[in-house]
């Protein structure tokens, strides 16, 4: 069983620290496996099986017939007195009014509470209670090559772009079975997600929307443009309705949004948002194309890697000069320019103008996939790093 060492360390460090541990991410990304690995570590650390309680709200439907007070009493009766009880609530967002349940449980003095969820709404609990947010995503590239014991080269990168990072997929041999599994994941996300959003009732519209987004990763899109594109496919939808479905694909972790940051004013534009699929395998499924080593696909990997490293990521430009990504985390702000290759000095100069127009104190990095015919990397104003090195060295 492949260990997600970073997330396991987060759980170990936050054990019994009076916070709620919220483990969130797209379905089938490995949240339940992570919990199983952590529970095994708890037992190795001397915690008895009787102290560990797990409730799967997607499997145990008996809870849906109970009110919150009854559920709390039922949970309390299972606890061992005068010892810490480790309570795991799996897919909690499936339970109506789950916030009330959490509000009652955090009052108990003998519980260490862990929650998993596949909808971004679950993360809002962190605004109400002291919490640790622990993201679980499909495998990143460095995890993919570790799992398969492969070197960090373009052959491995090509396989990653096509197979994707969902953990279960890694043990499937043939491409047809990979596709069938990926379709099952996608349909599960759509059907279970729509069940939790009763105002959204059109799975056909949703599939057309995510297919449109998958064909245009990294392309600035506003709601009106998306509506027009769907109407060309005879899908009639209003701007307001489509905005709700765009929110849904983000809340279900299918796509993440990369808005544009105005570097002059420091404000974020509400229009011209780029959308990136959370996993390259999903893009292959939705576009029905193989994942080539293209600038579009590799830009998507850079974006996903930055978000996996805990950054809020924006696109931007300085004056008329674009900067691929601006990554912020706390008070830290980093600037990244990504290019596939440079054929000559003029192409190099055009690409890095955005970085050159930033203040000299800005932390700037040029990431390049292939050197091409140009002797790049000699500019002393900022760091230059090959893509493969950057992906495997955080």
mmCIF file of C-alpha atoms in Angstrom:
data_model
loop_
_atom_site.group_PDB
_atom_site.id
_atom_site.type_symbol
_atom_site.label_atom_id
_atom_site.label_comp_id
_atom_site.label_asym_id
_atom_site.label_seq_id
_atom_site.Cartn_x
_atom_site.Cartn_y
_atom_site.Cartn_z
ATOM 1 C CA UNK A 1 0.000 0.000 0.000
ATOM 2 C CA UNK A 2 1.554 3.285 -1.136
ATOM 3 C CA UNK A 3 1.961 5.709 1.783
ATOM 4 C CA UNK A 4 1.098 9.378 1.390
ATOM 5 C CA UNK A 5 3.913 10.386 3.709
ATOM 6 C CA UNK A 6 3.252 14.139 3.703
ATOM 7 C CA UNK A 7 -0.404 13.783 4.704
ATOM 8 C CA UNK A 8 0.416 11.068 7.256
ATOM 9 C CA UNK A 9 2.929 13.406 8.875
ATOM 10 C CA UNK A 10 0.264 16.120 9.024
ATOM 11 C CA UNK A 11 -2.096 13.740 10.831
ATOM 12 C CA UNK A 12 0.556 12.488 13.250
ATOM 13 C CA UNK A 13 1.629 15.997 14.199
ATOM 14 C CA UNK A 14 -1.957 17.107 14.831
ATOM 15 C CA UNK A 15 -2.980 14.075 16.890
ATOM 16 C CA UNK A 16 -4.890 15.157 20.020
ATOM 17 C CA UNK A 17 -4.123 18.851 19.436
ATOM 18 C CA UNK A 18 -7.735 20.010 19.977
ATOM 19 C CA UNK A 19 -8.304 20.676 16.271
ATOM 20 C CA UNK A 20 -10.640 18.991 13.841
ATOM 21 C CA UNK A 21 -8.686 17.209 11.139
ATOM 22 C CA UNK A 22 -10.509 17.799 7.819
ATOM 23 C CA UNK A 23 -9.278 15.486 5.065
ATOM 24 C CA UNK A 24 -10.689 16.649 1.740
ATOM 25 C CA UNK A 25 -10.304 16.018 -1.969
ATOM 26 C CA UNK A 26 -11.818 14.557 -5.105
ATOM 27 C CA UNK A 27 -13.462 11.133 -4.839
ATOM 28 C CA UNK A 28 -11.171 8.094 -5.254
ATOM 29 C CA UNK A 29 -8.066 10.157 -4.521
ATOM 30 C CA UNK A 30 -7.138 8.017 -1.516
ATOM 31 C CA UNK A 31 -8.771 9.668 1.508
ATOM 32 C CA UNK A 32 -10.096 6.418 2.990
ATOM 33 C CA UNK A 33 -6.779 4.685 2.351
ATOM 34 C CA UNK A 34 -4.996 7.508 4.154
ATOM 35 C CA UNK A 35 -7.332 7.077 7.124
ATOM 36 C CA UNK A 36 -6.672 3.331 7.181
ATOM 37 C CA UNK A 37 -2.926 3.956 7.169
ATOM 38 C CA UNK A 38 -3.230 6.486 9.968
ATOM 39 C CA UNK A 39 -5.401 4.167 12.061
ATOM 40 C CA UNK A 40 -2.781 1.438 11.634
ATOM 41 C CA UNK A 41 -0.166 3.897 12.909
ATOM 42 C CA UNK A 42 -2.375 4.746 15.907
ATOM 43 C CA UNK A 43 -2.527 1.069 16.833
ATOM 44 C CA UNK A 44 1.247 0.782 16.500
ATOM 45 C CA UNK A 45 1.468 3.816 18.782
ATOM 46 C CA UNK A 46 -0.419 1.977 21.517
ATOM 47 C CA UNK A 47 -4.013 3.059 20.820
ATOM 48 C CA UNK A 48 -6.466 0.178 21.278
ATOM 49 C CA UNK A 49 -8.940 -0.793 18.562
ATOM 50 C CA UNK A 50 -11.786 0.064 20.950
ATOM 51 C CA UNK A 51 -10.675 3.691 21.016
ATOM 52 C CA UNK A 52 -10.953 4.035 17.217
ATOM 53 C CA UNK A 53 -14.443 4.613 15.823
ATOM 54 C CA UNK A 54 -15.328 5.036 12.130
ATOM 55 C CA UNK A 55 -18.677 6.022 10.629
ATOM 56 C CA UNK A 56 -19.094 5.994 6.856
ATOM 57 C CA UNK A 57 -22.083 8.200 6.115
ATOM 58 C CA UNK A 58 -22.336 6.934 2.540
ATOM 59 C CA UNK A 59 -22.600 3.305 3.660
ATOM 60 C CA UNK A 60 -24.406 3.464 7.006
ATOM 61 C CA UNK A 61 -27.746 4.937 5.981
ATOM 62 C CA UNK A 62 -29.323 4.290 9.400
ATOM 63 C CA UNK A 63 -28.037 7.661 10.596
ATOM 64 C CA UNK A 64 -30.198 9.519 8.092
ATOM 65 C CA UNK A 65 -33.341 8.512 9.992
ATOM 66 C CA UNK A 66 -32.011 9.991 13.247
ATOM 67 C CA UNK A 67 -31.914 13.559 14.501
ATOM 68 C CA UNK A 68 -28.610 15.131 15.497
ATOM 69 C CA UNK A 69 -29.128 14.691 19.247
ATOM 70 C CA UNK A 70 -29.808 10.979 18.802
ATOM 71 C CA UNK A 71 -26.712 10.568 16.615
ATOM 72 C CA UNK A 72 -24.556 12.310 19.220
ATOM 73 C CA UNK A 73 -25.909 10.094 22.003
ATOM 74 C CA UNK A 74 -25.337 6.999 19.883
ATOM 75 C CA UNK A 75 -21.727 8.016 19.289
ATOM 76 C CA UNK A 76 -21.146 8.863 22.961
ATOM 77 C CA UNK A 77 -22.400 5.441 24.055
ATOM 78 C CA UNK A 78 -19.701 3.802 21.947
ATOM 79 C CA UNK A 79 -16.912 5.786 23.608
ATOM 80 C CA UNK A 80 -14.542 4.435 26.231
ATOM 81 C CA UNK A 81 -14.721 6.605 29.322
ATOM 82 C CA UNK A 82 -11.634 8.384 30.658
ATOM 83 C CA UNK A 83 -9.702 7.711 27.441
ATOM 84 C CA UNK A 84 -9.287 9.610 24.198
ATOM 85 C CA UNK A 85 -11.595 8.292 21.492
ATOM 86 C CA UNK A 86 -10.478 8.742 17.891
ATOM 87 C CA UNK A 87 -13.608 9.425 15.854
ATOM 88 C CA UNK A 88 -13.517 9.278 12.041
ATOM 89 C CA UNK A 89 -16.540 10.609 10.150
ATOM 90 C CA UNK A 90 -16.167 9.531 6.522
ATOM 91 C CA UNK A 91 -17.928 11.535 3.765
ATOM 92 C CA UNK A 92 -19.669 13.613 6.417
ATOM 93 C CA UNK A 93 -21.164 16.042 3.902
ATOM 94 C CA UNK A 94 -23.611 13.272 2.915
ATOM 95 C CA UNK A 95 -25.437 13.861 6.221
ATOM 96 C CA UNK A 96 -27.944 16.751 6.223
ATOM 97 C CA UNK A 97 -27.139 19.430 8.805
ATOM 98 C CA UNK A 98 -23.738 17.901 9.514
ATOM 99 C CA UNK A 99 -22.562 21.249 10.912
ATOM 100 C CA UNK A 100 -24.884 20.749 13.900
ATOM 101 C CA UNK A 101 -23.354 17.334 14.560
ATOM 102 C CA UNK A 102 -19.834 18.781 14.520
ATOM 103 C CA UNK A 103 -20.931 21.604 16.817
ATOM 104 C CA UNK A 104 -22.061 19.028 19.404
ATOM 105 C CA UNK A 105 -19.037 16.754 19.046
ATOM 106 C CA UNK A 106 -16.428 19.468 19.551
ATOM 107 C CA UNK A 107 -17.887 20.089 23.011
ATOM 108 C CA UNK A 108 -16.823 16.606 24.130
ATOM 109 C CA UNK A 109 -13.533 16.499 26.009
ATOM 110 C CA UNK A 110 -12.529 12.937 25.213
ATOM 111 C CA UNK A 111 -12.691 12.942 21.398
ATOM 112 C CA UNK A 112 -10.096 13.525 18.693
ATOM 113 C CA UNK A 113 -12.196 14.279 15.618
ATOM 114 C CA UNK A 114 -11.350 13.443 11.990
ATOM 115 C CA UNK A 115 -13.616 14.285 9.052
ATOM 116 C CA UNK A 116 -13.346 13.373 5.381
ATOM 117 C CA UNK A 117 -15.276 14.972 2.543
ATOM 118 C CA UNK A 118 -15.427 15.106 -1.241
ATOM 119 C CA UNK A 119 -17.072 18.512 -1.477
ATOM 120 C CA UNK A 120 -15.292 21.795 -0.834
ATOM 121 C CA UNK A 121 -18.159 22.884 1.413
ATOM 122 C CA UNK A 122 -16.717 20.625 4.119
ATOM 123 C CA UNK A 123 -13.691 22.936 4.318
ATOM 124 C CA UNK A 124 -15.923 25.748 5.573
ATOM 125 C CA UNK A 125 -15.943 23.998 8.951
ATOM 126 C CA UNK A 126 -12.469 25.472 9.367
ATOM 127 C CA UNK A 127 -14.091 28.922 9.493
ATOM 128 C CA UNK A 128 -16.155 27.857 12.519
ATOM 129 C CA UNK A 129 -13.826 25.583 14.487
ATOM 130 C CA UNK A 130 -10.062 25.236 15.052
ATOM 131 C CA UNK A 131 -9.080 22.869 12.262
ATOM 132 C CA UNK A 132 -6.280 21.323 10.250
ATOM 133 C CA UNK A 133 -7.038 21.148 6.520
ATOM 134 C CA UNK A 134 -5.359 18.158 4.875
ATOM 135 C CA UNK A 135 -5.701 17.921 1.095
ATOM 136 C CA UNK A 136 -5.600 14.555 -0.671
ATOM 137 C CA UNK A 137 -5.205 14.699 -4.423
ATOM 138 C CA UNK A 138 -4.513 12.174 -7.151
ATOM 139 C CA UNK A 139 -0.832 11.287 -7.296
ATOM 140 C CA UNK A 140 1.503 14.089 -8.226
ATOM 141 C CA UNK A 141 4.218 13.268 -10.760
ATOM 142 C CA UNK A 142 6.860 12.496 -8.134
ATOM 143 C CA UNK A 143 4.434 10.147 -6.367
ATOM 144 C CA UNK A 144 3.578 8.496 -9.691
ATOM 145 C CA UNK A 145 7.203 7.653 -10.471
ATOM 146 C CA UNK A 146 7.824 6.531 -6.881
ATOM 147 C CA UNK A 147 4.852 4.174 -7.106
ATOM 148 C CA UNK A 148 6.014 2.697 -10.422
ATOM 149 C CA UNK A 149 9.753 2.848 -9.578
ATOM 150 C CA UNK A 150 10.419 4.865 -12.729
ATOM 151 C CA UNK A 151 12.992 7.593 -13.399
ATOM 152 C CA UNK A 152 11.991 11.223 -13.796
ATOM 153 C CA UNK A 153 12.171 11.419 -17.579
ATOM 154 C CA UNK A 154 9.886 12.356 -20.444
ATOM 155 C CA UNK A 155 8.768 8.770 -20.949
ATOM 156 C CA UNK A 156 7.450 8.669 -17.385
ATOM 157 C CA UNK A 157 5.916 12.103 -17.833
ATOM 158 C CA UNK A 158 4.102 10.933 -20.954
ATOM 159 C CA UNK A 159 2.731 7.893 -19.084
ATOM 160 C CA UNK A 160 1.608 10.145 -16.241
ATOM 161 C CA UNK A 161 -0.212 12.502 -18.585
ATOM 162 C CA UNK A 162 -2.145 9.570 -20.042
ATOM 163 C CA UNK A 163 -2.755 7.372 -17.018
ATOM 164 C CA UNK A 164 -3.278 10.130 -14.479
ATOM 165 C CA UNK A 165 -2.789 9.968 -10.753
ATOM 166 C CA UNK A 166 -5.837 8.217 -9.286
ATOM 167 C CA UNK A 167 -4.324 5.582 -6.971
ATOM 168 C CA UNK A 168 -6.442 2.606 -8.054
ATOM 169 C CA UNK A 169 -5.648 3.253 -11.725
ATOM 170 C CA UNK A 170 -1.970 2.540 -11.087
ATOM 171 C CA UNK A 171 -2.664 -1.178 -10.660
ATOM 172 C CA UNK A 172 -4.751 -1.511 -13.852
ATOM 173 C CA UNK A 173 -2.883 -2.984 -16.800
ATOM 174 C CA UNK A 174 -4.854 -2.258 -19.959
ATOM 175 C CA UNK A 175 -5.969 1.120 -21.308
ATOM 176 C CA UNK A 176 -9.608 0.085 -21.776
ATOM 177 C CA UNK A 177 -9.940 -0.805 -18.090
ATOM 178 C CA UNK A 178 -8.284 2.473 -17.121
ATOM 179 C CA UNK A 179 -10.841 4.342 -19.182
ATOM 180 C CA UNK A 180 -13.744 2.350 -17.718
ATOM 181 C CA UNK A 181 -12.547 3.066 -14.193
ATOM 182 C CA UNK A 182 -12.042 6.773 -14.937
ATOM 183 C CA UNK A 183 -15.548 6.993 -16.384
ATOM 184 C CA UNK A 184 -16.902 5.362 -13.231
ATOM 185 C CA UNK A 185 -15.070 7.926 -11.091
ATOM 186 C CA UNK A 186 -16.440 10.786 -13.157
ATOM 187 C CA UNK A 187 -20.012 9.472 -13.099
ATOM 188 C CA UNK A 188 -19.823 8.935 -9.339
ATOM 189 C CA UNK A 189 -18.651 12.500 -8.809
ATOM 190 C CA UNK A 190 -21.456 13.836 -10.985
ATOM 191 C CA UNK A 191 -24.289 11.723 -9.581
ATOM 192 C CA UNK A 192 -23.374 11.932 -5.892
ATOM 193 C CA UNK A 193 -22.454 15.572 -6.227
ATOM 194 C CA UNK A 194 -25.771 16.494 -7.809
ATOM 195 C CA UNK A 195 -27.593 14.606 -5.042
ATOM 196 C CA UNK A 196 -26.022 17.013 -2.551
ATOM 197 C CA UNK A 197 -26.911 20.062 -4.657
ATOM 198 C CA UNK A 198 -30.671 19.780 -5.241
ATOM 199 C CA UNK A 199 -30.744 23.012 -7.247
ATOM 200 C CA UNK A 200 -28.607 21.394 -9.969
ATOM 201 C CA UNK A 201 -30.615 18.839 -11.923
ATOM 202 C CA UNK A 202 -29.020 18.616 -15.377
ATOM 203 C CA UNK A 203 -26.193 16.051 -15.629
ATOM 204 C CA UNK A 204 -26.126 16.463 -19.421
ATOM 205 C CA UNK A 205 -25.334 20.172 -19.064
ATOM 206 C CA UNK A 206 -22.673 19.360 -16.494
ATOM 207 C CA UNK A 207 -20.964 16.834 -18.762
ATOM 208 C CA UNK A 208 -20.932 19.269 -21.666
ATOM 209 C CA UNK A 209 -19.480 21.967 -19.414
ATOM 210 C CA UNK A 210 -16.637 19.865 -18.039
ATOM 211 C CA UNK A 211 -15.858 18.569 -21.530
ATOM 212 C CA UNK A 212 -15.643 22.174 -22.750
ATOM 213 C CA UNK A 213 -13.348 23.097 -19.858
ATOM 214 C CA UNK A 214 -11.161 20.038 -20.443
ATOM 215 C CA UNK A 215 -10.586 21.133 -24.034
ATOM 216 C CA UNK A 216 -9.489 24.606 -22.888
ATOM 217 C CA UNK A 217 -7.188 24.302 -19.853
ATOM 218 C CA UNK A 218 -5.346 27.522 -19.195
ATOM 219 C CA UNK A 219 -7.540 29.537 -21.549
ATOM 220 C CA UNK A 220 -9.161 32.594 -19.901
ATOM 221 C CA UNK A 221 -12.915 31.970 -19.833
ATOM 222 C CA UNK A 222 -15.832 34.016 -18.573
ATOM 223 C CA UNK A 223 -19.382 32.789 -18.057
ATOM 224 C CA UNK A 224 -20.721 34.451 -21.209
ATOM 225 C CA UNK A 225 -18.071 32.755 -23.352
ATOM 226 C CA UNK A 226 -18.899 29.368 -21.863
ATOM 227 C CA UNK A 227 -22.633 29.927 -22.433
ATOM 228 C CA UNK A 228 -21.990 30.845 -26.053
ATOM 229 C CA UNK A 229 -19.804 27.773 -26.576
ATOM 230 C CA UNK A 230 -22.482 25.474 -25.143
ATOM 231 C CA UNK A 231 -25.213 27.135 -27.187
ATOM 232 C CA UNK A 232 -23.218 26.296 -30.321
ATOM 233 C CA UNK A 233 -23.702 22.671 -29.225
ATOM 234 C CA UNK A 234 -27.456 23.277 -28.827
ATOM 235 C CA UNK A 235 -27.205 23.383 -25.037
ATOM 236 C CA UNK A 236 -29.419 26.240 -23.878
ATOM 237 C CA UNK A 237 -28.450 27.714 -20.502
ATOM 238 C CA UNK A 238 -28.494 31.110 -18.807
ATOM 239 C CA UNK A 239 -25.430 32.859 -17.403
ATOM 240 C CA UNK A 240 -26.764 32.492 -13.860
ATOM 241 C CA UNK A 241 -27.382 28.767 -14.206
ATOM 242 C CA UNK A 242 -23.995 28.123 -15.773
ATOM 243 C CA UNK A 243 -22.280 30.055 -12.988
ATOM 244 C CA UNK A 244 -23.861 27.607 -10.519
ATOM 245 C CA UNK A 245 -22.518 24.631 -12.462
ATOM 246 C CA UNK A 246 -19.072 26.225 -12.670
ATOM 247 C CA UNK A 247 -19.114 26.519 -8.885
ATOM 248 C CA UNK A 248 -20.126 22.854 -8.649
ATOM 249 C CA UNK A 249 -17.170 21.559 -10.694
ATOM 250 C CA UNK A 250 -14.861 23.422 -8.321
ATOM 251 C CA UNK A 251 -16.639 22.308 -5.142
ATOM 252 C CA UNK A 252 -16.353 18.684 -6.300
ATOM 253 C CA UNK A 253 -12.615 19.179 -7.004
ATOM 254 C CA UNK A 254 -12.989 18.294 -10.699
ATOM 255 C CA UNK A 255 -11.453 21.602 -11.775
ATOM 256 C CA UNK A 256 -9.692 24.399 -9.953
ATOM 257 C CA UNK A 257 -9.944 28.035 -10.927
ATOM 258 C CA UNK A 258 -6.966 30.249 -11.667
ATOM 259 C CA UNK A 259 -8.128 33.894 -11.661
ATOM 260 C CA UNK A 260 -6.085 36.792 -12.990
ATOM 261 C CA UNK A 261 -4.226 39.004 -10.531
ATOM 262 C CA UNK A 262 -3.660 42.628 -11.515
ATOM 263 C CA UNK A 263 -0.075 43.200 -10.431
ATOM 264 C CA UNK A 264 -0.472 46.970 -10.569
ATOM 265 C CA UNK A 265 -3.523 47.271 -8.303
ATOM 266 C CA UNK A 266 -3.237 43.967 -6.427
ATOM 267 C CA UNK A 267 -6.861 43.126 -7.214
ATOM 268 C CA UNK A 268 -8.247 39.866 -8.576
ATOM 269 C CA UNK A 269 -10.349 40.017 -11.730
ATOM 270 C CA UNK A 270 -13.727 38.287 -11.549
ATOM 271 C CA UNK A 271 -13.701 37.476 -15.263
ATOM 272 C CA UNK A 272 -11.240 35.683 -17.548
ATOM 273 C CA UNK A 273 -10.630 32.787 -15.185
ATOM 274 C CA UNK A 274 -8.539 29.819 -16.275
ATOM 275 C CA UNK A 275 -9.768 26.347 -15.293
ATOM 276 C CA UNK A 276 -7.508 23.323 -14.892
ATOM 277 C CA UNK A 277 -8.601 19.685 -14.401
ATOM 278 C CA UNK A 278 -7.344 18.264 -11.123
ATOM 279 C CA UNK A 279 -5.842 15.229 -12.858
ATOM 280 C CA UNK A 280 -4.355 14.768 -16.352
ATOM 281 C CA UNK A 281 -6.122 11.414 -16.732
ATOM 282 C CA UNK A 282 -9.472 13.167 -16.435
ATOM 283 C CA UNK A 283 -8.527 15.493 -19.268
ATOM 284 C CA UNK A 284 -7.664 12.512 -21.474
ATOM 285 C CA UNK A 285 -11.028 10.955 -20.673
ATOM 286 C CA UNK A 286 -13.052 14.091 -21.331
ATOM 287 C CA UNK A 287 -11.251 15.084 -24.532
ATOM 288 C CA UNK A 288 -10.849 11.506 -25.802
ATOM 289 C CA UNK A 289 -7.264 12.356 -26.732
ATOM 290 C CA UNK A 290 -3.939 11.040 -25.558
ATOM 291 C CA UNK A 291 -2.007 13.335 -23.267
ATOM 292 C CA UNK A 292 0.840 14.608 -25.432
ATOM 293 C CA UNK A 293 3.911 16.366 -24.101
ATOM 294 C CA UNK A 294 2.442 19.688 -25.203
ATOM 295 C CA UNK A 295 2.809 23.150 -23.734
ATOM 296 C CA UNK A 296 -0.886 23.077 -22.742
ATOM 297 C CA UNK A 297 -0.620 19.808 -20.812
ATOM 298 C CA UNK A 298 2.649 20.724 -19.144
ATOM 299 C CA UNK A 299 1.323 24.136 -18.079
ATOM 300 C CA UNK A 300 -1.545 22.228 -16.452
ATOM 301 C CA UNK A 301 0.985 20.097 -14.531
ATOM 302 C CA UNK A 302 2.851 23.186 -13.312
ATOM 303 C CA UNK A 303 -0.412 24.695 -12.067
ATOM 304 C CA UNK A 304 -1.520 21.481 -10.322
ATOM 305 C CA UNK A 305 1.878 21.072 -8.711
ATOM 306 C CA UNK A 306 1.768 24.612 -7.317
ATOM 307 C CA UNK A 307 -1.680 24.034 -5.811
ATOM 308 C CA UNK A 308 -0.486 20.711 -4.368
ATOM 309 C CA UNK A 309 2.349 22.607 -2.679
ATOM 310 C CA UNK A 310 -0.247 24.706 -0.881
ATOM 311 C CA UNK A 311 -0.191 27.857 -2.982
ATOM 312 C CA UNK A 312 -3.096 30.005 -4.112
ATOM 313 C CA UNK A 313 -2.297 30.408 -7.789
ATOM 314 C CA UNK A 314 -3.120 33.251 -10.179
ATOM 315 C CA UNK A 315 -2.285 34.204 -13.714
ATOM 316 C CA UNK A 316 -1.119 37.764 -14.274
ATOM 317 C CA UNK A 317 0.884 40.234 -16.244
ATOM 318 C CA UNK A 318 3.154 43.179 -15.674
ATOM 319 C CA UNK A 319 2.090 45.885 -18.032
ATOM 320 C CA UNK A 320 1.535 44.112 -21.346
ATOM 321 C CA UNK A 321 3.863 41.261 -20.432
ATOM 322 C CA UNK A 322 2.272 38.020 -19.139
ATOM 323 C CA UNK A 323 3.495 36.002 -16.179
ATOM 324 C CA UNK A 324 2.337 32.380 -16.338
ATOM 325 C CA UNK A 325 1.624 31.946 -12.633
ATOM 326 C CA UNK A 326 1.782 33.963 -9.425
ATOM 327 C CA UNK A 327 1.808 31.700 -6.379
ATOM 328 C CA UNK A 328 0.968 33.029 -2.925
ATOM 329 C CA UNK A 329 1.103 31.310 0.454
ATOM 330 C CA UNK A 330 0.793 33.451 3.561
ATOM 331 C CA UNK A 331 3.041 36.455 3.009
ATOM 332 C CA UNK A 332 5.115 34.657 0.378
ATOM 333 C CA UNK A 333 4.642 35.483 -3.301
ATOM 334 C CA UNK A 334 6.482 33.673 -6.102
ATOM 335 C CA UNK A 335 6.456 34.331 -9.831
ATOM 336 C CA UNK A 336 6.745 31.582 -12.447
ATOM 337 C CA UNK A 337 7.137 31.683 -16.178
ATOM 338 C CA UNK A 338 6.717 28.371 -17.999
ATOM 339 C CA UNK A 339 7.759 27.724 -21.579
ATOM 340 C CA UNK A 340 8.055 24.517 -23.543
ATOM 341 C CA UNK A 341 11.241 25.561 -25.350
ATOM 342 C CA UNK A 342 13.016 28.498 -26.982
ATOM 343 C CA UNK A 343 14.182 28.356 -30.566
ATOM 344 C CA UNK A 344 16.142 31.601 -30.504
ATOM 345 C CA UNK A 345 17.074 34.606 -28.401
ATOM 346 C CA UNK A 346 14.088 36.654 -29.603
ATOM 347 C CA UNK A 347 11.646 33.965 -28.447
ATOM 348 C CA UNK A 348 13.446 33.806 -25.111
ATOM 349 C CA UNK A 349 13.278 37.566 -24.631
ATOM 350 C CA UNK A 350 9.565 37.709 -25.459
ATOM 351 C CA UNK A 351 8.763 34.934 -23.021
ATOM 352 C CA UNK A 352 10.605 36.368 -20.032
ATOM 353 C CA UNK A 353 9.632 40.016 -20.420
ATOM 354 C CA UNK A 354 7.024 39.560 -17.704
ATOM 355 C CA UNK A 355 9.665 38.364 -15.231
ATOM 356 C CA UNK A 356 12.121 41.094 -16.232
ATOM 357 C CA UNK A 357 9.560 43.837 -15.562
ATOM 358 C CA UNK A 358 8.976 42.651 -11.986
ATOM 359 C CA UNK A 359 10.885 44.255 -9.098
ATOM 360 C CA UNK A 360 14.420 42.974 -8.616
ATOM 361 C CA UNK A 361 13.449 41.760 -5.139
ATOM 362 C CA UNK A 362 10.672 39.485 -6.506
ATOM 363 C CA UNK A 363 11.365 35.745 -6.302
ATOM 364 C CA UNK A 364 11.167 34.700 -9.949
ATOM 365 C CA UNK A 365 11.619 31.324 -11.635
ATOM 366 C CA UNK A 366 11.713 30.310 -15.277
ATOM 367 C CA UNK A 367 10.623 26.691 -15.831
ATOM 368 C CA UNK A 368 11.389 25.160 -19.202
ATOM 369 C CA UNK A 369 10.464 21.725 -20.529
ATOM 370 C CA UNK A 370 13.060 21.314 -23.272
ATOM 371 C CA UNK A 371 16.025 23.558 -24.040
ATOM 372 C CA UNK A 372 15.605 23.363 -27.794
ATOM 373 C CA UNK A 373 18.339 25.071 -29.789
ATOM 374 C CA UNK A 374 18.703 28.067 -27.513
ATOM 375 C CA UNK A 375 21.309 28.253 -24.762
ATOM 376 C CA UNK A 376 18.887 29.273 -22.028
ATOM 377 C CA UNK A 377 19.499 29.647 -18.329
ATOM 378 C CA UNK A 378 22.219 32.303 -18.370
ATOM 379 C CA UNK A 379 20.053 35.164 -17.169
ATOM 380 C CA UNK A 380 21.212 36.024 -13.645
ATOM 381 C CA UNK A 381 18.096 38.007 -12.758
ATOM 382 C CA UNK A 382 16.135 34.899 -11.803
ATOM 383 C CA UNK A 383 16.409 31.142 -11.376
ATOM 384 C CA UNK A 384 16.009 28.846 -14.371
ATOM 385 C CA UNK A 385 15.133 25.185 -13.856
ATOM 386 C CA UNK A 386 14.191 22.252 -16.102
ATOM 387 C CA UNK A 387 10.590 21.122 -15.679
ATOM 388 C CA UNK A 388 11.436 17.557 -14.629
ATOM 389 C CA UNK A 389 13.796 18.786 -11.914
ATOM 390 C CA UNK A 390 11.195 21.225 -10.638
ATOM 391 C CA UNK A 391 8.436 18.600 -10.500
ATOM 392 C CA UNK A 392 10.422 16.191 -8.340
ATOM 393 C CA UNK A 393 12.234 18.682 -6.085
ATOM 394 C CA UNK A 394 9.960 20.797 -3.936
#
